[in-house]
Amino acid sequence: MTHETNNAGDLLVRAGAVVFIIGALGTLATIAPLFLGSDPLPTAAYLVSMLMAVGFALALAGLLRSAQAASRK
């Protein structure tokens, strides 16, 4: 068995990926009614779409933290 060590920022990158995927699904759900000709979704669906940017920022912060930790070594 191998034990993987978590580098600085790994948790942020993983959390950012999860939040990004949730935002991407929200974006798909938001634009689907536009193509299907049905009524638009409520404002909450558009707010979920904004999670893509939040997830991207979290992952970027994790990458920067990992790079900073690697440069110290």
PDB file of C-alpha atoms in Angstrom:
ATOM      1  CA  MET A   1       0.000   0.000   0.000  1.00  0.00           C
ATOM      2  CA  THR A   2       1.125   3.495  -0.713  1.00  0.00           C
ATOM      3  CA  HIS A   3       0.315   6.520   1.342  1.00  0.00           C
ATOM      4  CA  GLU A   4      -0.250   9.634  -0.666  1.00  0.00           C
ATOM      5  CA  THR A   5       0.596  12.876   1.037  1.00  0.00           C
ATOM      6  CA  ASN A   6      -1.755  15.757   0.465  1.00  0.00           C
ATOM      7  CA  ASN A   7       0.100  18.722  -0.868  1.00  0.00           C
ATOM      8  CA  ALA A   8      -0.842  22.223   0.123  1.00  0.00           C
ATOM      9  CA  GLY A   9      -3.816  23.305  -1.952  1.00  0.00           C
ATOM     10  CA  ASP A  10      -5.020  19.837  -2.977  1.00  0.00           C
ATOM     11  CA  LEU A  11      -8.220  20.200  -0.986  1.00  0.00           C
ATOM     12  CA  LEU A  12      -8.908  23.580  -2.583  1.00  0.00           C
ATOM     13  CA  VAL A  13      -8.424  22.139  -6.066  1.00  0.00           C
ATOM     14  CA  ARG A  14     -10.773  19.227  -5.354  1.00  0.00           C
ATOM     15  CA  ALA A  15     -13.401  21.481  -3.788  1.00  0.00           C
ATOM     16  CA  GLY A  16     -13.084  23.868  -6.708  1.00  0.00           C
ATOM     17  CA  ALA A  17     -13.639  21.041  -9.174  1.00  0.00           C
ATOM     18  CA  VAL A  18     -16.788  19.915  -7.367  1.00  0.00           C
ATOM     19  CA  VAL A  19     -18.180  23.450  -7.189  1.00  0.00           C
ATOM     20  CA  PHE A  20     -17.303  24.011 -10.854  1.00  0.00           C
ATOM     21  CA  ILE A  21     -19.159  20.851 -11.913  1.00  0.00           C
ATOM     22  CA  ILE A  22     -22.231  21.889  -9.911  1.00  0.00           C
ATOM     23  CA  GLY A  23     -22.104  25.278 -11.621  1.00  0.00           C
ATOM     24  CA  ALA A  24     -21.717  23.657 -15.034  1.00  0.00           C
ATOM     25  CA  LEU A  25     -24.783  21.500 -14.431  1.00  0.00           C
ATOM     26  CA  GLY A  26     -26.651  24.617 -13.317  1.00  0.00           C
ATOM     27  CA  THR A  27     -25.609  26.370 -16.505  1.00  0.00           C
ATOM     28  CA  LEU A  28     -26.845  23.487 -18.638  1.00  0.00           C
ATOM     29  CA  ALA A  29     -30.146  23.479 -16.777  1.00  0.00           C
ATOM     30  CA  THR A  30     -30.430  27.238 -17.219  1.00  0.00           C
ATOM     31  CA  ILE A  31     -29.881  27.318 -20.970  1.00  0.00           C
ATOM     32  CA  ALA A  32     -31.958  24.206 -21.728  1.00  0.00           C
ATOM     33  CA  PRO A  33     -35.316  26.056 -21.561  1.00  0.00           C
ATOM     34  CA  LEU A  34     -34.019  28.584 -24.080  1.00  0.00           C
ATOM     35  CA  PHE A  35     -33.488  25.827 -26.655  1.00  0.00           C
ATOM     36  CA  LEU A  36     -36.589  23.857 -25.713  1.00  0.00           C
ATOM     37  CA  GLY A  37     -38.906  26.847 -25.914  1.00  0.00           C
ATOM     38  CA  SER A  38     -40.223  26.500 -22.374  1.00  0.00           C
ATOM     39  CA  ASP A  39     -40.439  29.041 -19.584  1.00  0.00           C
ATOM     40  CA  PRO A  40     -37.143  30.266 -18.123  1.00  0.00           C
ATOM     41  CA  LEU A  41     -36.042  28.967 -14.753  1.00  0.00           C
ATOM     42  CA  PRO A  42     -36.220  31.117 -11.613  1.00  0.00           C
ATOM     43  CA  THR A  43     -33.395  33.379 -10.508  1.00  0.00           C
ATOM     44  CA  ALA A  44     -31.986  30.741  -8.156  1.00  0.00           C
ATOM     45  CA  ALA A  45     -30.967  28.630 -11.147  1.00  0.00           C
ATOM     46  CA  TYR A  46     -28.977  31.527 -12.546  1.00  0.00           C
ATOM     47  CA  LEU A  47     -27.259  31.964  -9.179  1.00  0.00           C
ATOM     48  CA  VAL A  48     -26.245  28.280  -9.238  1.00  0.00           C
ATOM     49  CA  SER A  49     -24.714  28.927 -12.662  1.00  0.00           C
ATOM     50  CA  MET A  50     -22.401  31.464 -11.064  1.00  0.00           C
ATOM     51  CA  LEU A  51     -20.793  28.661  -9.080  1.00  0.00           C
ATOM     52  CA  MET A  52     -18.693  27.863 -12.149  1.00  0.00           C
ATOM     53  CA  ALA A  53     -16.679  31.016 -11.580  1.00  0.00           C
ATOM     54  CA  VAL A  54     -16.435  30.359  -7.842  1.00  0.00           C
ATOM     55  CA  GLY A  55     -15.185  26.818  -8.471  1.00  0.00           C
ATOM     56  CA  PHE A  56     -12.653  28.063 -10.982  1.00  0.00           C
ATOM     57  CA  ALA A  57     -11.378  30.631  -8.474  1.00  0.00           C
ATOM     58  CA  LEU A  58     -11.093  27.991  -5.733  1.00  0.00           C
ATOM     59  CA  ALA A  59      -9.144  25.637  -7.984  1.00  0.00           C
ATOM     60  CA  LEU A  60      -6.872  28.469  -9.095  1.00  0.00           C
ATOM     61  CA  ALA A  61      -6.229  29.424  -5.468  1.00  0.00           C
ATOM     62  CA  GLY A  62      -5.337  25.803  -4.720  1.00  0.00           C
ATOM     63  CA  LEU A  63      -2.922  25.671  -7.637  1.00  0.00           C
ATOM     64  CA  LEU A  64      -1.273  28.896  -6.542  1.00  0.00           C
ATOM     65  CA  ARG A  65      -0.964  27.581  -2.994  1.00  0.00           C
ATOM     66  CA  SER A  66       0.623  24.352  -4.274  1.00  0.00           C
ATOM     67  CA  ALA A  67       3.055  26.296  -6.419  1.00  0.00           C
ATOM     68  CA  GLN A  68       3.985  28.525  -3.502  1.00  0.00           C
ATOM     69  CA  ALA A  69       4.586  25.514  -1.250  1.00  0.00           C
ATOM     70  CA  ALA A  70       6.698  23.827  -3.939  1.00  0.00           C
ATOM     71  CA  SER A  71       8.853  26.923  -4.408  1.00  0.00           C
ATOM     72  CA  ARG A  72       9.660  26.982  -0.678  1.00  0.00           C
ATOM     73  CA  LYS A  73      11.135  23.477  -0.807  1.00  0.00           C
TER      74      LYS A  73
END
